[in-house]
PDB file of C-alpha atoms and ligand atoms in Angstrom:
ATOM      1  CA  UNK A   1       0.000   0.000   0.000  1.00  0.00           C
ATOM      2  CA  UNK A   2       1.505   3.457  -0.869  1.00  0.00           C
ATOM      3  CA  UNK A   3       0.322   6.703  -1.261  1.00  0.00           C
ATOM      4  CA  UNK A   4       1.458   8.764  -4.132  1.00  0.00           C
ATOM      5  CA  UNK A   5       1.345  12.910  -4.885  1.00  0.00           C
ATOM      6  CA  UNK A   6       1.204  14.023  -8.144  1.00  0.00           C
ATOM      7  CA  UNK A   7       1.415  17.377 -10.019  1.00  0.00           C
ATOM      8  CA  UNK A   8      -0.731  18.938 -12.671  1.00  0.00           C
ATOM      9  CA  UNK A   9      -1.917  16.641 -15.080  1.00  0.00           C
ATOM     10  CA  UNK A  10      -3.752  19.070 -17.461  1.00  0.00           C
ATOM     11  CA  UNK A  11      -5.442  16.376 -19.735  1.00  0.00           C
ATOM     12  CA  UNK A  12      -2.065  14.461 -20.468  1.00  0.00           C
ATOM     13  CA  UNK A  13      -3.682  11.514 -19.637  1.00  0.00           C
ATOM     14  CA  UNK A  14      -1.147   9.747 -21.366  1.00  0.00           C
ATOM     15  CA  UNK A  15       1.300  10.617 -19.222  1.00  0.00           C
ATOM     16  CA  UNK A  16      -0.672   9.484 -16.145  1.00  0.00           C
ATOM     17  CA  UNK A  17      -0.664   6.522 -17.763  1.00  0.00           C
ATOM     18  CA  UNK A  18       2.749   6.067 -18.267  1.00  0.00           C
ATOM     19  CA  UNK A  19       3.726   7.185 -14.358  1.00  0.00           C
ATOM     20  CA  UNK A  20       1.060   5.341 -13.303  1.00  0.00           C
ATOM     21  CA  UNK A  21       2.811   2.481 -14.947  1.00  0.00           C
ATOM     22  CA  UNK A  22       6.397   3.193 -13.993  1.00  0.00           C
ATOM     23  CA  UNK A  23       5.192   3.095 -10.070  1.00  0.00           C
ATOM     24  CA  UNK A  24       3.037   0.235 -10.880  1.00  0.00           C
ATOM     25  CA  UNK A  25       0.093   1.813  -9.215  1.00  0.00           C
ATOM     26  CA  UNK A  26      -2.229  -0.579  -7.968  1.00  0.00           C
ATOM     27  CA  UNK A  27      -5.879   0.911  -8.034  1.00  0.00           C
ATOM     28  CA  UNK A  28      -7.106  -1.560  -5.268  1.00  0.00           C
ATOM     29  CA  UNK A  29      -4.571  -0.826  -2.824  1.00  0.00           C
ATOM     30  CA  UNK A  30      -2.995   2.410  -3.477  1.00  0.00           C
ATOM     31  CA  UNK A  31      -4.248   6.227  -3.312  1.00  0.00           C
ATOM     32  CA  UNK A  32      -3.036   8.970  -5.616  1.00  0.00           C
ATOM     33  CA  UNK A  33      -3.056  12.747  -3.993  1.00  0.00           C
ATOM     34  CA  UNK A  34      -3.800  15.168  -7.100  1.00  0.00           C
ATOM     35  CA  UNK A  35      -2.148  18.949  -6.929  1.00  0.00           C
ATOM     36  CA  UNK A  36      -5.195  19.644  -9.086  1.00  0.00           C
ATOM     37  CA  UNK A  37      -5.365  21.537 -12.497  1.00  0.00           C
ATOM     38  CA  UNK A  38      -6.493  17.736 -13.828  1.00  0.00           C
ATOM     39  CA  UNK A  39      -7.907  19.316 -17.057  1.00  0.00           C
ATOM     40  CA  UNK A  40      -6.907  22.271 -20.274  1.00  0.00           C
ATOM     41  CA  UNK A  41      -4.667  22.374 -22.550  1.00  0.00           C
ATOM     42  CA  UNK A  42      -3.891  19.247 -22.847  1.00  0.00           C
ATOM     43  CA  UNK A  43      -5.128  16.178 -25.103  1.00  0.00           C
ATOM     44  CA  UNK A  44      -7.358  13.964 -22.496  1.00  0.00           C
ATOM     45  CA  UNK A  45      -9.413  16.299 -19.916  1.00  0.00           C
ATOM     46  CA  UNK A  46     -11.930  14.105 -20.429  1.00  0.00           C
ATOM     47  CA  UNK A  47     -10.403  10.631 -20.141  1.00  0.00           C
ATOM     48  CA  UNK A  48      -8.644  12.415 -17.193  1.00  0.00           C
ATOM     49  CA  UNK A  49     -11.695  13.133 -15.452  1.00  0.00           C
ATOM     50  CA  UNK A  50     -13.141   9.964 -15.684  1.00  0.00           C
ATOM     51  CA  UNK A  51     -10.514   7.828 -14.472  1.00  0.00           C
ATOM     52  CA  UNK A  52      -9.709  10.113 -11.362  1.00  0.00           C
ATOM     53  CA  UNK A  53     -13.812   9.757 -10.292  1.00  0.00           C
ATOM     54  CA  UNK A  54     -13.875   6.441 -10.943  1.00  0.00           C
ATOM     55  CA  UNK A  55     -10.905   6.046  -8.396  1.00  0.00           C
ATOM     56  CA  UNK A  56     -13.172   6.795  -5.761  1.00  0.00           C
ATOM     57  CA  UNK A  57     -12.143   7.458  -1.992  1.00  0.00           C
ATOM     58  CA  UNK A  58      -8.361   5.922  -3.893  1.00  0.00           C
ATOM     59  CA  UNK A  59      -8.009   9.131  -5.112  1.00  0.00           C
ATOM     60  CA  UNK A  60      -8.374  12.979  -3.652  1.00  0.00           C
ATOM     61  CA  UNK A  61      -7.340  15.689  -5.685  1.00  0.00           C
ATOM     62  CA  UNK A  62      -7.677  19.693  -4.765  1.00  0.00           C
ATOM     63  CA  UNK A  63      -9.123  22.674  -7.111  1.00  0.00           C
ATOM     64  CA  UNK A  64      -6.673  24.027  -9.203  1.00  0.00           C
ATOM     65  CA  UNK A  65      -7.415  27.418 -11.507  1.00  0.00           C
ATOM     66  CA  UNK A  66      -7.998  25.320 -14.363  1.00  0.00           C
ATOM     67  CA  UNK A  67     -10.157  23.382 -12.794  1.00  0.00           C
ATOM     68  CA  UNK A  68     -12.278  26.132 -11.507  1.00  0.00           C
ATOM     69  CA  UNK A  69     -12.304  27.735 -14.682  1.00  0.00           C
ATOM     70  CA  UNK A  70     -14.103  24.613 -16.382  1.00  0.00           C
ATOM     71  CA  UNK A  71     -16.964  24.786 -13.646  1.00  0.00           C
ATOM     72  CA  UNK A  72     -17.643  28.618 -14.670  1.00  0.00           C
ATOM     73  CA  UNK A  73     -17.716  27.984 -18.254  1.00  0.00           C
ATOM     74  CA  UNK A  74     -20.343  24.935 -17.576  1.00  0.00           C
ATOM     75  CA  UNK A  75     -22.438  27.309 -15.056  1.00  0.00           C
ATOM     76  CA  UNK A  76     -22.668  29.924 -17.352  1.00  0.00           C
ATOM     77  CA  UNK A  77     -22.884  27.612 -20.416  1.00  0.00           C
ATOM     78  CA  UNK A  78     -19.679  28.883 -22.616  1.00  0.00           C
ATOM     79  CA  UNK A  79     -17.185  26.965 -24.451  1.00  0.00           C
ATOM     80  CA  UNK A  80     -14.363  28.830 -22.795  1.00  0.00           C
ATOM     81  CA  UNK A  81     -10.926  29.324 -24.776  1.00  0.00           C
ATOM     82  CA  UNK A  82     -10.338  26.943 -28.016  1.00  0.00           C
ATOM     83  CA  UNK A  83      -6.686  26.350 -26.496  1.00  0.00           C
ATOM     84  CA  UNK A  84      -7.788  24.897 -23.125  1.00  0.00           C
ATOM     85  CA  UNK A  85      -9.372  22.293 -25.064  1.00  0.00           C
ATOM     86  CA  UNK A  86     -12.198  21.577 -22.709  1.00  0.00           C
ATOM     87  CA  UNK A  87     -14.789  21.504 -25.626  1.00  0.00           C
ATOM     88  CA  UNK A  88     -15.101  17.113 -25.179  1.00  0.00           C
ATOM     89  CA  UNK A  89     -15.979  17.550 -22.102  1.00  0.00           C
ATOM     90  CA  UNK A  90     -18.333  20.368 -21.670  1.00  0.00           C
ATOM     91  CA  UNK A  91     -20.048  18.067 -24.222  1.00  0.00           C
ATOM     92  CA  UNK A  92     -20.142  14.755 -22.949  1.00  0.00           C
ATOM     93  CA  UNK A  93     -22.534  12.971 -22.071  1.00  0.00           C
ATOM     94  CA  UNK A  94     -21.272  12.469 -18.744  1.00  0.00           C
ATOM     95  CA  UNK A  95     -20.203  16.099 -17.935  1.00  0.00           C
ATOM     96  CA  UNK A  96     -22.854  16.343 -15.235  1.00  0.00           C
ATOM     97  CA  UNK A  97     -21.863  13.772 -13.333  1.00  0.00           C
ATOM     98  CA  UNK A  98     -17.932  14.909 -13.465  1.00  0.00           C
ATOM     99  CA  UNK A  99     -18.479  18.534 -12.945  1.00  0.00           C
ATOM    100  CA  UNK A 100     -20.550  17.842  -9.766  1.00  0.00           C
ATOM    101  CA  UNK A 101     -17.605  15.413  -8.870  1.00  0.00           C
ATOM    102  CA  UNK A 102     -15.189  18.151 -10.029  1.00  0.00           C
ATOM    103  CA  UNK A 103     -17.293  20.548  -7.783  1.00  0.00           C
ATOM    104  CA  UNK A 104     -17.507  18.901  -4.769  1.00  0.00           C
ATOM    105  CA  UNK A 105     -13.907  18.209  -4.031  1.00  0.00           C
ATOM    106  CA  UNK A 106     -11.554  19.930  -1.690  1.00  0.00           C
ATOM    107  CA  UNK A 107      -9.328  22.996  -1.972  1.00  0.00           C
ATOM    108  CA  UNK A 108      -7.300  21.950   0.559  1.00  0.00           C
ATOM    109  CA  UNK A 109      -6.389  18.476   1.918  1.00  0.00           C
ATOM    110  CA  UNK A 110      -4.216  17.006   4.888  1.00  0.00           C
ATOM    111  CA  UNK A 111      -2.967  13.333   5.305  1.00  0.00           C
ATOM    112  CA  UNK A 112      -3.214  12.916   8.534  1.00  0.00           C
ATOM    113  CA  UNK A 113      -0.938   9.028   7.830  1.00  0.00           C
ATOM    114  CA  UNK A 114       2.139  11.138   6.280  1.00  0.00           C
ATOM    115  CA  UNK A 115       1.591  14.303   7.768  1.00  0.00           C
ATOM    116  CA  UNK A 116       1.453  16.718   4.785  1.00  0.00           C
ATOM    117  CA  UNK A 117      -0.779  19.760   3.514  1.00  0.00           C
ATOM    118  CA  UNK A 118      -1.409  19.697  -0.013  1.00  0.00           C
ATOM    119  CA  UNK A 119      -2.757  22.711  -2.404  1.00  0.00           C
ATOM    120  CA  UNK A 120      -3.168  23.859  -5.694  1.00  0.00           C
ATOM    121  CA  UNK A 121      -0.707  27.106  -5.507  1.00  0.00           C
ATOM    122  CA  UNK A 122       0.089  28.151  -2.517  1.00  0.00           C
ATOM    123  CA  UNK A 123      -1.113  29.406   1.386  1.00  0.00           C
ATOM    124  CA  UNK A 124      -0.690  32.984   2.860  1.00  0.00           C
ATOM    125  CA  UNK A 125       2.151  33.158   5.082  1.00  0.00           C
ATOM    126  CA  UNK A 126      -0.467  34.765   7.887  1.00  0.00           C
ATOM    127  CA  UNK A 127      -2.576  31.337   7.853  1.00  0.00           C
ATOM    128  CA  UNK A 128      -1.544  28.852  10.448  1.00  0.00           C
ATOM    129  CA  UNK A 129      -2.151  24.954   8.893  1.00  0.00           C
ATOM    130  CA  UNK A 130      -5.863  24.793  10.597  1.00  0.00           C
ATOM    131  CA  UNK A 131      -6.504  28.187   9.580  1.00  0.00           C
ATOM    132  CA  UNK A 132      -5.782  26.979   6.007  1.00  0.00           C
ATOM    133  CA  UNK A 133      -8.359  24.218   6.060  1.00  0.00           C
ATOM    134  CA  UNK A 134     -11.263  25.943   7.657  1.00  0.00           C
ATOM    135  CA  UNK A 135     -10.542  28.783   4.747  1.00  0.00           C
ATOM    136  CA  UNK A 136     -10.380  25.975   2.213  1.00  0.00           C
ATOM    137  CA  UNK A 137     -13.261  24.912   3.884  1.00  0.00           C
ATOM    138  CA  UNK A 138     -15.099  28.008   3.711  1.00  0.00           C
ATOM    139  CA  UNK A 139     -15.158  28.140  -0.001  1.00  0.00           C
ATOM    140  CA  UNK A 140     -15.524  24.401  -0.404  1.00  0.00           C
ATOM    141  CA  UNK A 141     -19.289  25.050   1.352  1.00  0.00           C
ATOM    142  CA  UNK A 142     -20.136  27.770  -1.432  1.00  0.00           C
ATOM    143  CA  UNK A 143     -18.742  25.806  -3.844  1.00  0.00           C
ATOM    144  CA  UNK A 144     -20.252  22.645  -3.006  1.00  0.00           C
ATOM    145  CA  UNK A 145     -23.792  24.761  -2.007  1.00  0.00           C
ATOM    146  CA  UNK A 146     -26.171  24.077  -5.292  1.00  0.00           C
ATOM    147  CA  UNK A 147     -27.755  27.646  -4.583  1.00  0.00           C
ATOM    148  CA  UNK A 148     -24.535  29.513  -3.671  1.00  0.00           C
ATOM    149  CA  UNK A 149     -22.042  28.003  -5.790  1.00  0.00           C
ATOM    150  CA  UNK A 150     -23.402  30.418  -8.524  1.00  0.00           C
ATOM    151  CA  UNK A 151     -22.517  33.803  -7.099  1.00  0.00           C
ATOM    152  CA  UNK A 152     -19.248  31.884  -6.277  1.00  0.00           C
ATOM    153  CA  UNK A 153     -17.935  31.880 -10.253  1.00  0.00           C
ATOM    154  CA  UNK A 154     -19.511  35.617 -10.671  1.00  0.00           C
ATOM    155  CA  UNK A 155     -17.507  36.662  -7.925  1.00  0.00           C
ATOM    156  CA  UNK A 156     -14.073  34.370  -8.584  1.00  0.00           C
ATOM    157  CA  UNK A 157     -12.058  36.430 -11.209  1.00  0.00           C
ATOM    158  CA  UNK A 158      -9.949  39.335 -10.599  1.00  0.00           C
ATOM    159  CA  UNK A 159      -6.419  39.787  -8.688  1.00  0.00           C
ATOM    160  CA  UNK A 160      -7.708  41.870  -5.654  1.00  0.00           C
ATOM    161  CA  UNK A 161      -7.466  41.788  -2.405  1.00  0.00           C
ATOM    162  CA  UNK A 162      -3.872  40.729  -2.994  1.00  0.00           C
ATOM    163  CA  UNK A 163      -3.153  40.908   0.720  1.00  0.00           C
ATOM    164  CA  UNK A 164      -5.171  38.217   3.406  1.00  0.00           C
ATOM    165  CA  UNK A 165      -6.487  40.413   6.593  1.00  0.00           C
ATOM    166  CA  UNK A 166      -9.119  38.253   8.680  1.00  0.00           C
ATOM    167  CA  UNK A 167     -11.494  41.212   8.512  1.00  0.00           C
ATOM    168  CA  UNK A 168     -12.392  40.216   4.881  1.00  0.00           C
ATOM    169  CA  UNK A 169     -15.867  39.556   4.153  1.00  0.00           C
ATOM    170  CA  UNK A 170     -18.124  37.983   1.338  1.00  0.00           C
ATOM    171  CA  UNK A 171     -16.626  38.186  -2.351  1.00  0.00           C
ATOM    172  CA  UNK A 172     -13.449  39.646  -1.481  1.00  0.00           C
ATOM    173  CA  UNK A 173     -12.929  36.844   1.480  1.00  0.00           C
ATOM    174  CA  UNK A 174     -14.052  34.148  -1.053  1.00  0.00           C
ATOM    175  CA  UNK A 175     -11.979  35.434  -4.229  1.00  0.00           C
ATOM    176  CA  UNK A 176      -8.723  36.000  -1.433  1.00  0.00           C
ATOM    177  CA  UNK A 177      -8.947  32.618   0.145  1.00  0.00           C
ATOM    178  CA  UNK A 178      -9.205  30.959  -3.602  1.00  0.00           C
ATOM    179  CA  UNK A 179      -6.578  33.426  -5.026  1.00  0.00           C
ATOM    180  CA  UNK A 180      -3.877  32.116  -2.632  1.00  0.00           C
ATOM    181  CA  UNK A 181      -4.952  28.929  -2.711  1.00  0.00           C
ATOM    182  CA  UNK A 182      -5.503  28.737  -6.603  1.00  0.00           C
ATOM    183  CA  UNK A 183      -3.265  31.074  -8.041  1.00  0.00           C
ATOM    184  CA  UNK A 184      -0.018  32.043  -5.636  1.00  0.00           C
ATOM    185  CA  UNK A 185       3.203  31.888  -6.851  1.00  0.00           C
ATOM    186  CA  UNK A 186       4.995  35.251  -5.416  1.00  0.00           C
ATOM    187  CA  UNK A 187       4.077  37.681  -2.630  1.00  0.00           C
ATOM    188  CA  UNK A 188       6.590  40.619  -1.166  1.00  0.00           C
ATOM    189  CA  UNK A 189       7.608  39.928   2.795  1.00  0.00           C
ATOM    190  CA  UNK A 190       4.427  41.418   3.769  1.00  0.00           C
ATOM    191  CA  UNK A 191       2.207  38.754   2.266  1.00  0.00           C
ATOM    192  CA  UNK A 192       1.038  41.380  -0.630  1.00  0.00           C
ATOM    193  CA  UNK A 193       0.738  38.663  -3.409  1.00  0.00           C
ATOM    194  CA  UNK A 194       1.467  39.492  -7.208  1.00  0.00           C
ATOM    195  CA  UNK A 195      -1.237  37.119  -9.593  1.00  0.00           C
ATOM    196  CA  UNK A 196       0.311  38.645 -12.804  1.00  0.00           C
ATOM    197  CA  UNK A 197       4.130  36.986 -12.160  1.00  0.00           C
ATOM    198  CA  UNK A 198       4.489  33.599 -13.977  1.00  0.00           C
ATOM    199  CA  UNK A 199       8.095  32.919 -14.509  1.00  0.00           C
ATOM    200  CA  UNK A 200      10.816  31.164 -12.303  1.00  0.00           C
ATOM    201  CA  UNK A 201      11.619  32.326  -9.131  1.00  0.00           C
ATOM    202  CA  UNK A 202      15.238  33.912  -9.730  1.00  0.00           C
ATOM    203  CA  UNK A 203      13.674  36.242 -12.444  1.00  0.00           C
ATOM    204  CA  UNK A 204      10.747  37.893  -9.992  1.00  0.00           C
ATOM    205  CA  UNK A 205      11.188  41.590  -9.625  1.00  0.00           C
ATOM    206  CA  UNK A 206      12.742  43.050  -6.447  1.00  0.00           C
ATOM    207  CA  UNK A 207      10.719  42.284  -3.638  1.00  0.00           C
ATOM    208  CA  UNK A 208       8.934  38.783  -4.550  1.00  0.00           C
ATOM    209  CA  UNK A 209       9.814  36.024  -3.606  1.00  0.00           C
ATOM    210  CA  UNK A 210       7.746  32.179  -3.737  1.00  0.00           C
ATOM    211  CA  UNK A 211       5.255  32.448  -0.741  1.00  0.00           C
ATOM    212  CA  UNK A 212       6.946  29.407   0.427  1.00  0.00           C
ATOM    213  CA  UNK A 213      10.249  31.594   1.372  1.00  0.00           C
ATOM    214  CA  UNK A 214       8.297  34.611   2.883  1.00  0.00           C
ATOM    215  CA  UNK A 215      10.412  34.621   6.679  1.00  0.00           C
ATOM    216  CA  UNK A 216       8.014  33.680   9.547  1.00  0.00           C
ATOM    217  CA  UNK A 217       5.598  32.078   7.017  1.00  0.00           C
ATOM    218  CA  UNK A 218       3.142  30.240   9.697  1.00  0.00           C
ATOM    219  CA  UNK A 219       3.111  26.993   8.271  1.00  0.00           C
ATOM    220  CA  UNK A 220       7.012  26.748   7.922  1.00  0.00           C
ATOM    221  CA  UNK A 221       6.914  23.608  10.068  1.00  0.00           C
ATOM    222  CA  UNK A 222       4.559  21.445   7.845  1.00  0.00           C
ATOM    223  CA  UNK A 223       5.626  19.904   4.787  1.00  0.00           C
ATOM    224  CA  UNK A 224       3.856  21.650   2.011  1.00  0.00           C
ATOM    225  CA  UNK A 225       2.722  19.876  -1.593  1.00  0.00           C
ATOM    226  CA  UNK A 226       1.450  21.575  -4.679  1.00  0.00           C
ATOM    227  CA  UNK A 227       1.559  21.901  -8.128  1.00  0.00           C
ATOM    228  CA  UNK A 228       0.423  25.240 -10.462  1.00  0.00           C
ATOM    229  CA  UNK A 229       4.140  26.580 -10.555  1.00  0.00           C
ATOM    230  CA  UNK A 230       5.671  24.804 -13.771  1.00  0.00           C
ATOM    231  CA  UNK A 231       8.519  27.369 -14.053  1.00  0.00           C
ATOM    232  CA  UNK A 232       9.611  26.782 -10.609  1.00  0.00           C
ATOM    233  CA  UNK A 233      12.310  24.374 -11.422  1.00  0.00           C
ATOM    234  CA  UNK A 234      13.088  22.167  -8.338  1.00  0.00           C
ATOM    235  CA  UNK A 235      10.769  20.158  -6.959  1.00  0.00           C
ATOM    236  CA  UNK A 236      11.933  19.665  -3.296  1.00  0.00           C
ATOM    237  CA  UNK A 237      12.633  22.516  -1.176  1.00  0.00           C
ATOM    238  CA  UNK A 238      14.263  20.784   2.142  1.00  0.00           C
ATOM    239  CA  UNK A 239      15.027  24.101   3.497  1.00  0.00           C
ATOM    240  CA  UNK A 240      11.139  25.192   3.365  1.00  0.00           C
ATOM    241  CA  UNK A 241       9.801  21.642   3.578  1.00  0.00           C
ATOM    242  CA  UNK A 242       7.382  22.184   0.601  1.00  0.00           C
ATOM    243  CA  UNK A 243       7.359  20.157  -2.930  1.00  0.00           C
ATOM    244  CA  UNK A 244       6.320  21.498  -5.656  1.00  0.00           C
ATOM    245  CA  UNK A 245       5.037  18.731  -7.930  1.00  0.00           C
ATOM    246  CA  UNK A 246       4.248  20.539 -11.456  1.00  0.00           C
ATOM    247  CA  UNK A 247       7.133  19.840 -13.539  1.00  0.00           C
ATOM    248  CA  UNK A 248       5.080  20.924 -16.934  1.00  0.00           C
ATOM    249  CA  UNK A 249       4.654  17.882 -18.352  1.00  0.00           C
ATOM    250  CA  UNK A 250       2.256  19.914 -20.586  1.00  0.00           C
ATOM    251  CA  UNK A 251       4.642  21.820 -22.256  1.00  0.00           C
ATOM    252  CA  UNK A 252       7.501  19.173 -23.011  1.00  0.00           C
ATOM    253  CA  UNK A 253       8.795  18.705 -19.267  1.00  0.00           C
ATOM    254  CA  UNK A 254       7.819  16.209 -16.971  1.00  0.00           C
ATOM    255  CA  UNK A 255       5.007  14.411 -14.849  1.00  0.00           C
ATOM    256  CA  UNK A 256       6.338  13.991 -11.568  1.00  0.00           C
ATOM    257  CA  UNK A 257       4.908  11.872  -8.225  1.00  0.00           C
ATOM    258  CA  UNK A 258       6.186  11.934  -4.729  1.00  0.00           C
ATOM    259  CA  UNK A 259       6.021   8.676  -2.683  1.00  0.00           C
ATOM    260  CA  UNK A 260       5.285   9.787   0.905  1.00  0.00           C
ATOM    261  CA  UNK A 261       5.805   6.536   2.329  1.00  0.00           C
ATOM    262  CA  UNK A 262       9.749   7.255   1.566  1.00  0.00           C
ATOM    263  CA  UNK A 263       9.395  10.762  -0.169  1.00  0.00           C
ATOM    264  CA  UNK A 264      10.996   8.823  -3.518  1.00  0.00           C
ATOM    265  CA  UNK A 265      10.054  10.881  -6.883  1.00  0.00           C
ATOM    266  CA  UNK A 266       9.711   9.244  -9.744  1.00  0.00           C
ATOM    267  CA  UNK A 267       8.899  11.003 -13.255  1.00  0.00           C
ATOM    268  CA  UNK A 268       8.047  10.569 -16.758  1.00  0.00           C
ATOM    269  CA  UNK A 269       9.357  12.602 -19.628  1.00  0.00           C
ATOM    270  CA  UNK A 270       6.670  14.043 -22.531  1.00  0.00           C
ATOM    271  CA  UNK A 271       7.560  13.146 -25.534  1.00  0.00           C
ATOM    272  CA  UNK A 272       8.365  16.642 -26.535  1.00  0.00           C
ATOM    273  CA  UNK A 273       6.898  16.146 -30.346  1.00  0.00           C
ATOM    274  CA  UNK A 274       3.769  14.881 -29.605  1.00  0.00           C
ATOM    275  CA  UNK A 275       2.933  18.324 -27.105  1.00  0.00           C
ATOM    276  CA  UNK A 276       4.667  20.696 -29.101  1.00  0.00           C
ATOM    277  CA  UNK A 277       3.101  21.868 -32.454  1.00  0.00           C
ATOM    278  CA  UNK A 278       6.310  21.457 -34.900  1.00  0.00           C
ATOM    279  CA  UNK A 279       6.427  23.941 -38.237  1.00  0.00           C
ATOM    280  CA  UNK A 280       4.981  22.146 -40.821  1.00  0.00           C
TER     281      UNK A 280
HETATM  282 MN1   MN B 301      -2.760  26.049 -11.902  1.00  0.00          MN
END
């Protein structure tokens, strides 16, 4: 029996496959922890979707942004962005039963067994680890309310507040709890967190730095998992205790999973020409 993290999968269900494979992953006795983002851009959402439901209580996977994003376009009945590919399944004939799967899972998770705290992005260095998961929980009861969960995607885009206070209230609470938990990647020492920043830590302007390194960061004795961050460029992070799992498989890197029974990673490379569009 072993328990096994895994980073953004972004419809490359092929490459689940094949890590799936490499660890031998037994679906009777094993579990697979998902950093979320399981669907757009890539090939498979679909296929993706359906094998992580139909994993059952084997699997538990957070919300990433992408994953989100799919449950707005379905509420409000769009077809969202050609490149995120989600057209298939927006238009299966299953997509009710996934999305209210999709819906209905966490946005924050701990494994009590090996003692971790997995999220999509990231956590506000003010939030203590139980502070985290009532937060996460917070949203998780709008989300997961079939009245509320509306008013939850009108009220989910935009990049402010970019600073957590506990004074926050309504839509500004909601969109700052799923922000940080959705979106981080950088935030200045004061917790101020920059949504627009996508590259790789050494190139962020003067005053960012990865919300994992922010000093006095609350959670700093927990070990931290997530994905979102595919320019982030090392996975483990001994000095912070976090991993960051997303290894952008997607576009020509890898698809990385952590063991936590003895914190082994093992990885699978894309093969590059089958991801990347080549000139014809
Ligand atoms: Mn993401």
């Amino acid at each position: 029996m072993a328990t096994y993290a895994i980073g953004d999968i972004q419809g490359c269900f092929q490459g689940l496959q094949d890590l799936l494979g490499l660890v031998r992953f037994n679906r009777r006795h094993d579990r697979l922890l998902l950093t979320g983002d399981l669907v757009a851009r890539g090939p498979d959402s679909l296929e993706t979707l359906r094998f992580v439901s139909g994993l059952g209580a084997r699997a538990v996977t957070v919300l990433g942004n992408h994953d989100l994003h799919l449950l707005a376009l379905a509420e409000k009945g769009e077809p969202g962005d050609p490149a995120d590919r989600l057209d298939a399944v927006l238009g299966a004939p299953d997509a009710g039963r996934l999305l209210n799967w999709l819906r209905g899972q966490r946005l924050a998770y701990r494994d009590a067994e090996h003692r971790v705290l997995m999220i999509h992005a990231g956590v506000a260095p003010q939030w203590t680890q139980r502070q985290t998961l009532a937060l996460a929980g917070e949203a998780e009861a709008v989300l997961g309310d079939d009245r509320r969960h509306r008013a939850f995607f009108a009220t989910m885009y935009g990049n402010e507040p970019r600073r957590w206070r506990d004074t926050l209230q309504g839509s500004e609470r909601l969109r700052a709890i799923v922000n940080v938990l959705t979106r981080a990647r950088v935030c200045d020492a004061d917790g101020n967190f920059d949504y627009r920043y996508k590259r790789g830590p050494s190139d962020a302007p003067a005053g960012l730095m990865p919300w994992f390194s922010v000093p006095g960061r609350r959670t700093r004795r927990s070990t931290l998992i997530f994905g979102h961050w595919s320019t982030l460029g090392t996975v483990h992070w001994p000095e912070y205790g976090v991993y960051g799992l997303d290894t952008g498989y997607l576009w020509g890197g890898s698809l990385t999973a952590l063991r936590l029974d003895d914190r082994r990673l093992f990885s699978v490379a894309a093969e590059r020409a089958e991801r990347v569009p080549t000139p014809a």
